[in-house]
Coordinates of N, CA and C in Angstrom, one line a residue:
X1 N -27.9 5.0 -32.6 CA -27.0 5.1 -33.6 C -27.1 4.1 -34.7
X2 N -27.9 3.0 -34.4 CA -28.0 2.0 -35.3 C -28.7 2.2 -36.6
X3 N -29.3 3.4 -36.8 CA -30.3 3.9 -37.6 C -29.5 4.6 -38.7
X4 N -29.5 4.3 -40.0 CA -28.9 5.1 -41.0 C -29.6 6.4 -41.2
X5 N -31.0 6.6 -40.8 CA -31.7 7.9 -40.9 C -31.0 8.8 -40.0
X6 N -30.9 8.3 -38.7 CA -30.5 9.1 -37.5 C -29.0 9.6 -38.0
X7 N -28.2 8.7 -38.3 CA -26.8 9.1 -38.8 C -26.9 10.3 -39.7
X8 N -27.6 10.0 -40.8 CA -28.0 11.1 -41.9 C -28.4 12.3 -41.4
X9 N -29.4 12.5 -40.4 CA -29.6 13.6 -39.9 C -28.3 14.4 -39.0
X10 N -27.6 13.6 -38.4 CA -26.3 14.2 -37.8 C -25.4 14.7 -38.8
X11 N -25.3 14.1 -40.0 CA -24.4 14.4 -41.0 C -25.0 15.9 -41.5
X12 N -26.3 15.7 -41.9 CA -26.8 17.0 -42.5 C -26.7 18.3 -41.5
X13 N -26.9 17.9 -40.3 CA -27.0 19.0 -39.2 C -25.6 19.5 -39.0
X14 N -24.4 18.7 -39.3 CA -23.3 19.2 -39.1 C -22.9 20.3 -40.0
X15 N -23.5 20.4 -41.2 CA -23.4 21.7 -41.9 C -24.7 22.2 -42.4
X16 N -25.3 22.7 -41.5 CA -26.6 23.4 -41.8 C -26.7 24.3 -42.6
X17 N -25.8 25.1 -42.8 CA -25.8 26.4 -43.8 C -25.8 25.8 -45.4
X18 N -25.1 24.7 -45.4 CA -24.8 24.0 -46.7 C -26.0 23.2 -47.2
X19 N -26.6 22.5 -46.3 CA -27.7 21.6 -46.5 C -29.2 22.2 -46.4
X20 N -29.4 23.3 -45.6 CA -30.5 24.1 -45.4 C -30.3 25.4 -45.5
X21 N -29.5 26.0 -46.4 CA -29.5 27.3 -46.6 C -30.6 28.2 -47.0
X22 N -31.6 27.4 -47.6 CA -32.9 27.9 -48.1 C -34.0 28.2 -47.0
X23 N -33.6 27.8 -45.9 CA -34.5 28.1 -44.6 C -34.7 29.4 -44.3
X24 N -35.9 30.1 -44.6 CA -36.2 31.3 -44.4 C -36.7 31.8 -43.1
X25 N -37.2 31.0 -42.2 CA -37.9 31.6 -41.1 C -36.7 31.6 -40.0
X26 N -35.7 31.2 -40.1 CA -34.3 31.5 -38.9 C -33.0 30.9 -39.7
X27 N -32.0 31.7 -39.1 CA -30.8 31.0 -39.6 C -30.5 29.7 -39.2
X28 N -30.1 28.7 -40.2 CA -30.1 27.3 -39.9 C -28.7 27.1 -39.0
X29 N -27.8 28.0 -39.1 CA -26.6 27.6 -38.3 C -26.8 28.2 -36.8
X30 N -27.3 29.4 -36.7 CA -27.7 29.9 -35.4 C -28.7 29.2 -34.7
X31 N -29.8 29.2 -35.2 CA -31.2 28.7 -34.5 C -31.4 27.3 -34.7
X32 N -30.8 26.6 -35.7 CA -31.1 25.1 -36.0 C -31.9 24.9 -37.3
X33 N -32.3 23.9 -37.6 CA -33.1 23.6 -38.9 C -34.4 23.1 -38.5
X34 N -35.5 23.7 -39.3 CA -36.9 23.2 -38.8 C -37.0 21.6 -39.3
X35 N -37.7 21.1 -38.5 CA -38.0 19.7 -38.6 C -38.6 19.4 -40.0
X36 N -39.4 20.1 -40.4 CA -40.1 20.0 -41.9 C -39.0 19.7 -42.8
X37 N -38.0 20.7 -42.8 CA -36.8 20.8 -43.8 C -36.0 19.4 -43.7
X38 N -35.8 18.8 -42.5 CA -35.2 17.6 -42.2 C -36.0 16.5 -42.6
X39 N -37.3 16.6 -42.6 CA -38.1 15.3 -42.9 C -37.9 15.5 -44.7
X40 N -38.1 16.4 -45.4 CA -38.0 16.6 -46.7 C -36.7 16.2 -47.3
X41 N -35.5 16.4 -46.5 CA -34.1 16.0 -46.9 C -34.0 14.5 -46.9
X42 N -34.8 13.9 -45.8 CA -34.5 12.4 -45.8 C -35.6 11.8 -46.7
X43 N -36.7 12.4 -47.1 CA -37.6 12.1 -48.0 C -38.6 10.9 -47.2
X44 N -39.0 11.5 -46.0 CA -39.7 10.7 -45.2 C -40.7 11.5 -44.8
X45 N -41.9 11.0 -44.1 CA -42.8 11.8 -43.9 C -42.6 12.5 -42.3
X46 N -43.3 13.5 -41.9 CA -42.9 14.2 -40.8 C -43.0 13.5 -39.5
X47 N -43.9 12.5 -39.4 CA -44.0 11.8 -38.0 C -42.8 10.9 -38.1
X48 N -42.3 10.3 -39.1 CA -41.2 9.2 -39.1 C -39.9 10.2 -38.9
X49 N -39.7 11.5 -39.4 CA -38.6 12.3 -39.0 C -38.7 12.7 -37.6
X50 N -39.9 13.0 -37.0 CA -40.1 13.3 -35.6 C -39.5 12.3 -34.7
X51 N -40.0 11.0 -35.0 CA -39.6 9.9 -34.2 C -37.9 9.9 -34.2
X52 N -37.3 9.9 -35.3 CA -35.8 10.0 -35.3 C -35.1 11.1 -34.4
X53 N -35.8 12.1 -34.7 CA -35.2 13.3 -34.0 C -35.6 13.3 -32.4
X54 N -36.6 12.7 -32.1 CA -36.8 12.6 -30.7 C -35.9 11.6 -30.1
X55 N -35.5 10.5 -30.7 CA -34.5 9.5 -30.2 C -33.2 10.3 -30.0
X56 N -32.9 11.1 -31.1 CA -31.4 11.8 -31.1 C -31.6 12.9 -30.0
X57 N -32.8 13.5 -29.6 CA -32.7 14.4 -28.6 C -32.6 13.7 -27.2
X58 N -33.3 12.6 -27.1 CA -33.5 11.9 -25.8 C -31.9 11.2 -25.7
X59 N -31.2 11.2 -26.6 CA -29.7 10.6 -26.5 C -28.8 11.8 -26.1
X60 N -29.4 13.1 -26.4 CA -28.5 14.1 -26.0 C -27.7 14.8 -27.3
X61 N -27.9 14.0 -28.5 CA -27.2 14.5 -29.6 C -27.6 15.7 -30.4
X62 N -28.9 15.9 -30.1 CA -29.3 17.4 -30.6 C -30.2 18.1 -29.6
X63 N -30.3 19.3 -29.9 CA -31.4 20.0 -29.1 C -32.3 20.4 -30.0
X64 N -33.6 20.6 -29.4 CA -34.7 21.2 -30.1 C -35.1 22.4 -29.5
X65 N -35.4 23.4 -30.2 CA -35.8 24.5 -29.6 C -37.1 25.0 -30.5
X66 N -38.2 25.4 -29.8 CA -39.4 25.7 -30.2 C -39.4 27.3 -30.4
X67 N -40.0 27.6 -31.6 CA -40.1 29.1 -32.0 C -41.4 29.2 -32.5
X68 N -42.2 30.0 -32.2 CA -43.7 30.2 -32.8 C -44.2 28.8 -33.1
X69 N -44.4 28.4 -34.4 CA -45.1 27.2 -34.7 C -44.0 26.2 -35.3
X70 N -42.8 26.5 -35.1 CA -41.6 25.8 -35.7 C -40.8 25.2 -34.6
X71 N -40.4 24.1 -34.9 CA -39.3 23.4 -34.0 C -38.0 23.4 -34.8
X72 N -36.9 23.8 -34.1 CA -35.6 23.8 -34.6 C -34.5 22.7 -34.0
X73 N -33.9 22.0 -34.9 CA -33.0 21.2 -34.4 C -31.5 21.5 -34.6
X74 N -30.6 21.3 -33.6 CA -29.2 21.8 -33.7 C -28.4 20.6 -33.2
X75 N -27.3 20.3 -33.8 CA -26.4 19.2 -33.1 C -26.0 19.9 -31.6
X76 N -25.6 19.0 -30.6 CA -25.1 19.4 -29.6 C -23.6 18.5 -29.5
X77 N -22.7 19.6 -30.0 CA -21.6 19.1 -30.4 C -20.7 18.3 -29.1
X78 N -21.1 19.0 -28.1 CA -20.2 18.7 -26.8 C -20.7 17.1 -26.5
X79 N -21.9 16.8 -26.5 CA -22.2 15.6 -26.3 C -21.8 14.6 -27.4
X80 N -21.6 14.9 -28.6 CA -21.2 14.0 -29.6 C -20.0 13.7 -29.5
X81 N -19.0 14.7 -29.2 CA -17.7 14.6 -28.9 C -17.5 13.7 -27.6
X82 N -18.2 13.9 -26.7 CA -18.1 13.0 -25.5 C -18.4 11.6 -25.7
X83 N -19.3 11.3 -26.5 CA -19.7 10.0 -27.1 C -18.8 9.3 -27.7
X84 N -18.1 10.1 -28.8 CA -17.2 9.5 -29.7 C -15.8 9.3 -28.8
X85 N -15.5 10.0 -27.9 CA -14.4 9.8 -26.9 C -14.7 8.5 -26.2
X86 N -15.8 8.5 -25.4 CA -16.1 7.2 -24.7 C -16.0 6.2 -25.6
X87 N -16.6 6.1 -27.0 CA -16.7 4.8 -28.0 C -15.3 4.5 -28.3
X88 N -14.3 5.4 -28.5 CA -12.9 5.1 -28.7 C -12.3 4.5 -27.5
X89 N -12.6 4.8 -26.5 CA -11.8 4.2 -25.3 C -12.3 3.0 -25.0
X90 N -13.7 2.8 -25.3 CA -14.3 1.3 -25.1 C -13.8 0.4 -26.2
X91 N -13.6 0.7 -27.4 CA -13.2 0.1 -28.5 C -11.6 -0.4 -28.1
X92 N -10.8 0.7 -27.8 CA -9.4 0.3 -27.5 C -9.3 -0.4 -26.2
X93 N -10.2 -0.4 -25.3 CA -10.1 -1.2 -24.0 C -10.6 -2.8 -24.4
X94 N -11.5 -3.0 -25.4 CA -11.7 -4.3 -25.8 C -10.8 -4.9 -26.5
X95 N -10.1 -4.1 -27.3 CA -9.1 -4.7 -28.2 C -7.9 -5.0 -27.5
X96 N -7.7 -4.4 -26.4 CA -6.5 -4.8 -25.6 C -6.7 -5.7 -24.4
X97 N -8.0 -5.9 -24.4 CA -8.4 -7.0 -23.2 C -8.5 -6.2 -21.8
X98 N -8.6 -5.0 -21.7 CA -8.3 -4.2 -20.4 C -9.9 -4.1 -19.9

């Protein structure tokens, strides 16, 4: 989460229809967003985008589903929510000295 690019990916994937509505190979809301379009949105090379996406996948914040020659990325809302809840509790505990 220390990467501005990874945070941007999560922001873009929060509203896939708005940011990736031109995706023709699959519905971006239901199937996820093609990695190529994510790289274009970030203005980075595909290997750079793939690295960021892999880190997010390993953390559980996104899922990646392959279909034919494309890989589609989608936020894992349950994991993101759980992480934010945990972070909130940790920050609260740190501020109260618990």
